Each structure stands twice: as C-alpha cells, then as structure tokens.
Short mmCIF file of C-alpha atoms in Angstrom, two decimals:
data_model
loop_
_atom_site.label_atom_id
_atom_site.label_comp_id
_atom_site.label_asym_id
_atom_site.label_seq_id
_atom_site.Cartn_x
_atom_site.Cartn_y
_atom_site.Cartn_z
CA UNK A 30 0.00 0.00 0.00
CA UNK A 31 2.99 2.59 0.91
CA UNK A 32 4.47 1.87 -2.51
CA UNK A 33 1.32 3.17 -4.60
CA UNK A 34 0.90 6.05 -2.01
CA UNK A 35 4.39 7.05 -3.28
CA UNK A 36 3.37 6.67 -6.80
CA UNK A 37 0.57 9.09 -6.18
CA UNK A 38 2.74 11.20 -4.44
CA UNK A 39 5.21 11.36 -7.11
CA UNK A 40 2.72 11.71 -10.26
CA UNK A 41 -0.24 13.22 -8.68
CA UNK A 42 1.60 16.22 -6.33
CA UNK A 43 1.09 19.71 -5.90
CA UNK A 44 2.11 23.01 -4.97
CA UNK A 45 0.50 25.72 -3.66
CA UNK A 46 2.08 29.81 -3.29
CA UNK A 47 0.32 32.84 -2.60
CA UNK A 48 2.31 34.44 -4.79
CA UNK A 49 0.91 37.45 -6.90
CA UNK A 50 0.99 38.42 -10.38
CA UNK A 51 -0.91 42.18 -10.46
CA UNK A 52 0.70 44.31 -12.82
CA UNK A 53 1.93 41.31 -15.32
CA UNK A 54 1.45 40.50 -18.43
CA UNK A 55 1.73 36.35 -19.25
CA UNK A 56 1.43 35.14 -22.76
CA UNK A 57 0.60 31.15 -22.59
CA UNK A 58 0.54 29.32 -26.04
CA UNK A 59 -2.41 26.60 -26.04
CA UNK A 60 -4.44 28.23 -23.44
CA UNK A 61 -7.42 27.02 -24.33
CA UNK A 62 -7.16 23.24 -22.92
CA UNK A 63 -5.08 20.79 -20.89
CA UNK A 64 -2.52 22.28 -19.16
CA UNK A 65 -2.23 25.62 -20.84
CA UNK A 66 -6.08 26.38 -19.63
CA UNK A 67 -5.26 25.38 -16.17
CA UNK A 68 -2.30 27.16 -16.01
CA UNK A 69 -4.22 29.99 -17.07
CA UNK A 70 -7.00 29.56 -15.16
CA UNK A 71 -4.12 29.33 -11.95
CA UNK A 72 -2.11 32.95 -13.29
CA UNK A 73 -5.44 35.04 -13.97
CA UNK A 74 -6.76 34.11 -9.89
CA UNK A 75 -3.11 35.64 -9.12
CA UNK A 76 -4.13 38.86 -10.73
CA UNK A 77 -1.96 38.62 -14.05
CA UNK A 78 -2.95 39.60 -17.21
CA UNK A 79 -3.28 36.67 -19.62
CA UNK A 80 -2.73 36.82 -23.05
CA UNK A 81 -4.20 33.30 -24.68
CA UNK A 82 -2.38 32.44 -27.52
CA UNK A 83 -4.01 30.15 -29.48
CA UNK A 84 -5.13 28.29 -32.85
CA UNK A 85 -8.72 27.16 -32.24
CA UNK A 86 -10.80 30.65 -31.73
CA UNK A 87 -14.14 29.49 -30.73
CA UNK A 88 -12.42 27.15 -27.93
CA UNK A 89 -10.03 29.65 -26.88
CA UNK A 90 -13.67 31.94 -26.33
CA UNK A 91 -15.34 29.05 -23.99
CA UNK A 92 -11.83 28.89 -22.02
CA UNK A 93 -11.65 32.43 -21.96
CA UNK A 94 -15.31 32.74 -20.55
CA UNK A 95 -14.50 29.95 -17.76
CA UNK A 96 -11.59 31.06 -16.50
CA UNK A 97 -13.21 35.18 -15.77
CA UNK A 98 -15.93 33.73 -14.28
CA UNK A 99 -13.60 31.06 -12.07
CA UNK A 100 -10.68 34.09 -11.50
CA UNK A 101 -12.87 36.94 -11.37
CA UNK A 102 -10.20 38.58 -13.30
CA UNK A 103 -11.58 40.50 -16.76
CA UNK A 104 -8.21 41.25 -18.13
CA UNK A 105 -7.81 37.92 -20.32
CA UNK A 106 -7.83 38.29 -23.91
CA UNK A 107 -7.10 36.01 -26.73
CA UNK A 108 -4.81 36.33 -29.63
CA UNK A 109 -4.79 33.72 -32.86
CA UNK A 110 -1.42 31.80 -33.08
CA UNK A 111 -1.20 28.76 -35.11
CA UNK A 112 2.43 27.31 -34.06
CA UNK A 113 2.52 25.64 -37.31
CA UNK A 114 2.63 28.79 -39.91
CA UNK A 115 5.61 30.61 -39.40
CA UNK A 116 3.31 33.94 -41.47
CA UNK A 117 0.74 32.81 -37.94
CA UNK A 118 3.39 33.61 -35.71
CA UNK A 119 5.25 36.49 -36.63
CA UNK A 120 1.80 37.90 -36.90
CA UNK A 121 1.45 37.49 -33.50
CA UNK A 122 4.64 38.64 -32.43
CA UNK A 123 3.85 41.81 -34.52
CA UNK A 124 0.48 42.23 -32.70
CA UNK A 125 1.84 41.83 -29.45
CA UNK A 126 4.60 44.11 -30.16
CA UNK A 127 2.95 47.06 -31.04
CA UNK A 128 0.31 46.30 -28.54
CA UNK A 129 1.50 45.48 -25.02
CA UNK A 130 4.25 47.19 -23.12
CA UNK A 131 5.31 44.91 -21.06
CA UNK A 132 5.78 40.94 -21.25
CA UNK A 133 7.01 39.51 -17.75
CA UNK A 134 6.45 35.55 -18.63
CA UNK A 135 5.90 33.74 -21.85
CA UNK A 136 4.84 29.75 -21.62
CA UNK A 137 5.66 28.00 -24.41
CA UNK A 138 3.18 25.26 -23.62
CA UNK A 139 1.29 24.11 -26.97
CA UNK A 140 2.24 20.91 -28.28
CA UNK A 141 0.95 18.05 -30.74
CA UNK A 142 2.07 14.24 -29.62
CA UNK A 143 2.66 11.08 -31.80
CA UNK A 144 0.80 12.74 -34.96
CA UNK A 145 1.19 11.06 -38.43
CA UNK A 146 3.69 11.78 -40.19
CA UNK A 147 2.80 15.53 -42.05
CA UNK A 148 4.40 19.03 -42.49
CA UNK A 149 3.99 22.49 -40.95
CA UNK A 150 3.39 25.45 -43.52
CA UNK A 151 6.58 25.89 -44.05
CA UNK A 152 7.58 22.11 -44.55
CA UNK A 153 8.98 21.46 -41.34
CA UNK A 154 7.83 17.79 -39.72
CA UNK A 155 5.18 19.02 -38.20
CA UNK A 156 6.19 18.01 -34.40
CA UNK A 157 9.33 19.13 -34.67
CA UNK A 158 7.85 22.67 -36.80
CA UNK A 159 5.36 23.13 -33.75
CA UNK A 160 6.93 22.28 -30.36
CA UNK A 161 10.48 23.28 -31.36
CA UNK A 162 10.33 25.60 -34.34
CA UNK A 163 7.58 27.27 -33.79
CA UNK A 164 8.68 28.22 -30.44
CA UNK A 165 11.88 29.10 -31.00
CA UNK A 166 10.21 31.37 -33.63
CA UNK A 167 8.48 32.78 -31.24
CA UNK A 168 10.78 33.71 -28.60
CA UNK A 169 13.15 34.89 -30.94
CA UNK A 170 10.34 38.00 -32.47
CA UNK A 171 9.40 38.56 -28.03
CA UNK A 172 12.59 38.83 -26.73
CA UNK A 173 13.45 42.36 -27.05
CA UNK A 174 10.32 42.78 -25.01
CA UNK A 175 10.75 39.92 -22.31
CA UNK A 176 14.43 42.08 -22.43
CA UNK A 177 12.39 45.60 -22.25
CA UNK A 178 10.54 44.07 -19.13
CA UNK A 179 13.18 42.24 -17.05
CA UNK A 180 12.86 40.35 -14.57
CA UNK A 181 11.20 38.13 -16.91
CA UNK A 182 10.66 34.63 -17.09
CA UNK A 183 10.60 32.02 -20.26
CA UNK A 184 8.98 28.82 -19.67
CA UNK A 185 8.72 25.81 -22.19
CA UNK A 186 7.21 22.66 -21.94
CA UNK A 187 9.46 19.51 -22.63
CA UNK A 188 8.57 15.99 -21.26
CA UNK A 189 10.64 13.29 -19.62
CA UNK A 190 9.65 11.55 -23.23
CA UNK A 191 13.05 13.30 -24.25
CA UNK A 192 15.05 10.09 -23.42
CA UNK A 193 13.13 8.55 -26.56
CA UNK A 194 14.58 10.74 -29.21
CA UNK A 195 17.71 12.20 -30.90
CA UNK A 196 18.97 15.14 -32.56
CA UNK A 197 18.76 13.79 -36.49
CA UNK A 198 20.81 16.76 -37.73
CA UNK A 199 21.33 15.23 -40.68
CA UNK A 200 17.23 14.29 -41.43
CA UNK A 201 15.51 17.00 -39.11
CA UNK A 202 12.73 16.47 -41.17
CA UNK A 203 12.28 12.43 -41.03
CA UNK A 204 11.90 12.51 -44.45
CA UNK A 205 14.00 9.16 -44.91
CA UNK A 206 12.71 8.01 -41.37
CA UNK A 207 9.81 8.43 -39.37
CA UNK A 208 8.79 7.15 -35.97
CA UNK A 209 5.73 8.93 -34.10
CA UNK A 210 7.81 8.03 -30.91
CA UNK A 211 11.02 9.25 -31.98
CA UNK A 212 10.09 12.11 -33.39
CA UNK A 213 7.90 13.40 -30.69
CA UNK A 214 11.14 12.21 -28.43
CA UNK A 215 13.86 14.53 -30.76
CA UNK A 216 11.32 17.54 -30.52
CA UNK A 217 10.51 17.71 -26.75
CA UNK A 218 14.43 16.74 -26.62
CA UNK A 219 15.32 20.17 -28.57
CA UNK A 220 13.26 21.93 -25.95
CA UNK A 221 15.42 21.41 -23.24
CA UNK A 222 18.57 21.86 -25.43
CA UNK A 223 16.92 25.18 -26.65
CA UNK A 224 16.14 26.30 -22.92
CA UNK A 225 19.66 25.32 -21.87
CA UNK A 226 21.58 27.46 -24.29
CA UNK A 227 18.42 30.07 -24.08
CA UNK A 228 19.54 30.53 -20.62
CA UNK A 229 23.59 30.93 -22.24
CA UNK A 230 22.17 34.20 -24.56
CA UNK A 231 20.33 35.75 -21.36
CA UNK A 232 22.90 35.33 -19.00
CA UNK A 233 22.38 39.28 -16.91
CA UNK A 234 19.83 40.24 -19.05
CA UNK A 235 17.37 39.35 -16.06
CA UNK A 236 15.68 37.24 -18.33
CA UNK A 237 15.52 33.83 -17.42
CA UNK A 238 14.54 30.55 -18.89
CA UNK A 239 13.05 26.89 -17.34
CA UNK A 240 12.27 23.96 -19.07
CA UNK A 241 9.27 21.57 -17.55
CA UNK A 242 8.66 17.93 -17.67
CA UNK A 243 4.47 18.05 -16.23
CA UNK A 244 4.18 14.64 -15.74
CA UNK A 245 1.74 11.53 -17.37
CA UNK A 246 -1.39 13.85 -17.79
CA UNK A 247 -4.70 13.32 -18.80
CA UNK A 248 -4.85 15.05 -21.80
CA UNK A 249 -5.95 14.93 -25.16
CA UNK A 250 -2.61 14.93 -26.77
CA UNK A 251 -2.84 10.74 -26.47
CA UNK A 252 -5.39 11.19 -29.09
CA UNK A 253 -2.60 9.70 -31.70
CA UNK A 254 -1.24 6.98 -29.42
CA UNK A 255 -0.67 3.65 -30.86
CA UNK A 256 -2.47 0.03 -29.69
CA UNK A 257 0.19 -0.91 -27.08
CA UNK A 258 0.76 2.16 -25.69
CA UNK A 259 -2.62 2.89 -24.96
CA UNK A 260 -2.66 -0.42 -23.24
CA UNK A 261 0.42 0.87 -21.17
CA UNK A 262 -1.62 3.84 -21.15
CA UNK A 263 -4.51 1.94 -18.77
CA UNK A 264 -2.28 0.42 -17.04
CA UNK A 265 -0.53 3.67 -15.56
CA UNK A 266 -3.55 6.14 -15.88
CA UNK A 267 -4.56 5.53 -12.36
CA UNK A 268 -0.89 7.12 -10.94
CA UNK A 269 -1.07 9.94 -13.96
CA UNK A 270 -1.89 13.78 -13.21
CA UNK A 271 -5.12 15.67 -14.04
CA UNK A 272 -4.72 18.63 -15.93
CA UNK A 273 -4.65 20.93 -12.63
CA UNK A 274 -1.88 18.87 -11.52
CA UNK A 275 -0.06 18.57 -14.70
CA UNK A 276 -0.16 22.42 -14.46
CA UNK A 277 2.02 22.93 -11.44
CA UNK A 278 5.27 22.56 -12.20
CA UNK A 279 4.67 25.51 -14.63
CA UNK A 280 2.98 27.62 -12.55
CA UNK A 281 5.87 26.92 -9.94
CA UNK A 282 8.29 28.28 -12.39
CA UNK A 283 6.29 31.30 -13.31
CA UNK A 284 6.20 32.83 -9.86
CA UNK A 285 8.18 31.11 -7.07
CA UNK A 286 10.84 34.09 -6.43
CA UNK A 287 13.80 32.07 -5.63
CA UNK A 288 13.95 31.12 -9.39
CA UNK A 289 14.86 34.64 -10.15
CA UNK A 290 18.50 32.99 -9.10
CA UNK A 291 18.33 30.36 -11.27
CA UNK A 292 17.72 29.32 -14.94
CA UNK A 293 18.62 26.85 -17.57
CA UNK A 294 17.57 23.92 -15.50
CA UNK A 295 14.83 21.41 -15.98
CA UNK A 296 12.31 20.69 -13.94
CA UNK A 297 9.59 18.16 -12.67
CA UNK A 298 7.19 17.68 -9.60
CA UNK A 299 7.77 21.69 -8.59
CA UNK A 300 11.92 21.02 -7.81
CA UNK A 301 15.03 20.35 -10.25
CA UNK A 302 14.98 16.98 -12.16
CA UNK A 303 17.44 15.09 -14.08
CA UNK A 304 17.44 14.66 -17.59
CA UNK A 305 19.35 12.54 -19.88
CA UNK A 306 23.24 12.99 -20.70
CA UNK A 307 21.76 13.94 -24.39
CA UNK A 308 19.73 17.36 -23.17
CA UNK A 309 22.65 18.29 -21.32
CA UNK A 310 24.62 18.15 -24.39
CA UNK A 311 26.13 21.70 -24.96
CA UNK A 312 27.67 20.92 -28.38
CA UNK A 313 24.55 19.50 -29.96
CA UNK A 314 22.59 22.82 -28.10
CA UNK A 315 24.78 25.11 -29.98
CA UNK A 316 24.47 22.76 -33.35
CA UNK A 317 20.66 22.81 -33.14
CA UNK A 318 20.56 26.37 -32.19
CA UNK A 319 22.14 27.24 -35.43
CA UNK A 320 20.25 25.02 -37.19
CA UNK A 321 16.91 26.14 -36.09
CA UNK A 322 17.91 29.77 -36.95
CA UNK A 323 18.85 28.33 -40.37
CA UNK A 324 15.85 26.61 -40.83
CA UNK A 325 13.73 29.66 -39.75
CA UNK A 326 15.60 32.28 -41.54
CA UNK A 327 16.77 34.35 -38.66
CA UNK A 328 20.03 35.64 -37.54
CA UNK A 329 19.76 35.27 -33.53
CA UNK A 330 23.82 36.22 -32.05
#
C-alpha cells in the first residue's frame, strides 16, 4: 500500500504559493485546454494579465469565458497563433509588439504528440515545426520585449519523453525516417537543449529561462497513441496527473521568487529533475541552435 501512495505522491503532487501576479502580463501558447487552460486559469486568480495564444478561436472563447468567471479577473484576452505557420506567428509577435508594453512571462506550452507523419506550412515535420520551431520562432520575435521588461521569465514545456529521441541533424525532417515516438522524443528533446543554451544568450539580461517535464497527464494529446501504448496507457492512468496537476510545475516556475536565481535547469514535480546525458549536451545545443535559426531564416547572435 505505501508503494502506490508514493506513486501518487510522485505523479499526482502539488504546490500551492500565494504568490501574486498584479501588474503582469503572461502570454501562454495553447491556453485554451489541458494544461495551458489550467495554467491559465491558476495565473489570472493571481491577478496577471493573460494573453491566450491560441489556434482554435471558438475554444479559446469558452476557455476564456471559464476562466473570468472562475478568477474573477476581466483582463484575459485572446490572440490567434497557429504554431505551425511561421506567417501565424510572426503575426502574433507583430500584434503583441505594437500592442503590449510589457511581457514579464511567456509559456511555451502548446504541443501536438505522436501525430502522423505531415508538415507544418513551411515544410517542417510538423512536431518538430510546432513544439520546437515554432517556439523558437516565437521567442526569438518577443525577446526584445521579455528584455524591455526584465525580470522576466521564459517557460517551455518539454517531457521526460526526451530520453526517446535524438537530434537527427542530418534528417531533421524524417523525411527518410519516421517514428511517431522518436520524433515526438527529438522535438521535446530540442526543448530542453533550446532552454539550456536560451539561458547561455540571457545570462544578466534578467531574463531567465526553465524547461518543464508536467508529468503523465490526462490530456488529449494521447489522441494519436498507438495500440500498445494505450494499453500501457490503462495500465498507468490511475498514478497519472489531471490537468490541474499537470499544471504545477509551470505555474511553480512562473512565480516562485527564488527562481529569479536560477535558470537553464529542468524541472519536474515543482523542484530540479534530471534529464538525460543527451539534453545536457552543450555541443549539440549550440548545433541545433544554429540550425533552427537556419531553418527559420533568422540571424539570432
């Protein structure tokens, strides 16, 4: 009996601060379900403004509605970002740009899982386009303003699925090979490589950057899973993390204030975690950074 309290413990935990947000601005991508709406839903009863970034309007409306009426908090808006259209994003960047003076966190959260195999806009693989490219897209066109409005935090989502991927530098793309697995493994993989030399550019800026494993959540992002891992998927399901509780580790490193001193790391269950020898590459970090601003048509020194 001890042993599956444990597991509990260790999937199902959570954190709790009374830590305030009035006066910032935090742009989540994917706000509108899963994690990203409950981390919303957490930052907006803190007082923040929320900015919900995301591709699916009339969802992002019913979220929106929910989480003022939950927060009490008015000042949420939404703004249309579709991760996978590079035109999509730099739109965005351009709106919030012009718009908002001040951007004090930005959560990389979105994400697609295990898809078939299919291309962004832009012909990127379209796991790899969204939670790595798209991203990195992203924070490249915001950070003069995360800069502008320091101390400011970054945040991306990653997943202890890292360990089940590699950098293909040589077929980024899997056009010769593709494995659902593997490639959702190589693009949550690049997130923590991208967050560790993030943190290298930023260094006394006072802009700093976390990357988050949220646990086994109940999401919808299983949606793609194959036969035997949605057998696995039953068996484990009653030690995974609701969406609230996949949410915390994020929230924890959007507004615990000893994090100020610290960035670059990785983190699970609300503390530091390990992850594999592989994200803590720094060679393959700088290789991928300069391939992503390749791929993406940026100069980013």
């Amino acid at each position: 009996m001890s042993n599956i309290y444990t597991l509990r413990e260790m999937f199902g935990g959570q954190w709790s601060s009374s830590e305030r947000l009035d006066g910032k601005t935090v742009i989540i991508t994917g706000a509108n379900t899963g994690i990203g709406k409950e981390t919303a839903r957490d930052l907006a009863g803190r007082g923040g403004r929320i900015i919900m970034a995301c591709r699916d309007l009339d969802k992002a409306e019913g979220a929106q509605k929910e989480i003022m009426e939950d927060s009490g908090n008015q000042n949420i808006v939404i703004r249309k970002l579709d991760l996978s259209d590079t035109k999509s994003i730099r739109e965005f960047a351009e709106t919030i740009n012009n718009e908002e003076r001040a951007i004090h966190v930005l959560i990389n959260n979105a994400g697609i899982m295990m898809c078939p195999y299919s291309k962004t806009a832009d012909g990127f693989e379209m796991q790899f386009g969204v939670n790595h490219l798209g991203h990195f897209l992203l924070t490249f066109l915001l950070i003069d303003l995360l800069k502008r409005s320091a101390p400011s935090r970054i945040i991306i989502l990653s997943s202890m699925a890292h360990s089940w991927g590699t950098i293909a530098l040589d077929d980024i793309n899997s056009e010769r090979y593709y494995h659902s697995r593997r490639a959702y493994g190589q693009s949550k993989l690049a997130n923590i490589l991208f967050t560790h030399y993030l943190a290298k550019k930023l260094k006394d800026t006072g802009v700093t950057a976390y990357a988050v494993h949220p646990g086994i959540v109940r999401t919808k992002l299983k949606r793609h899973m194959n036969l035997g891992l949605l057998i696995m998927w039953k068996i484990v399901r009653p030690f995974t993390k609701t969406p609230v509780q996949g949410a915390q580790t994020t929230i924890f490193c959007a507004v615990e204030p000893e994090l100020d001193k610290e960035s670059g790391g990785y983190y699970s269950n609300c503390r530091p975690s390990r992850c594999t020898r592989a994200a803590r590459d720094d060679e393959m970090a700088e290789r991928l950074w300069e391939l992503s601003c390749q791929m993406l048509g940026i100069v980013w020194n």
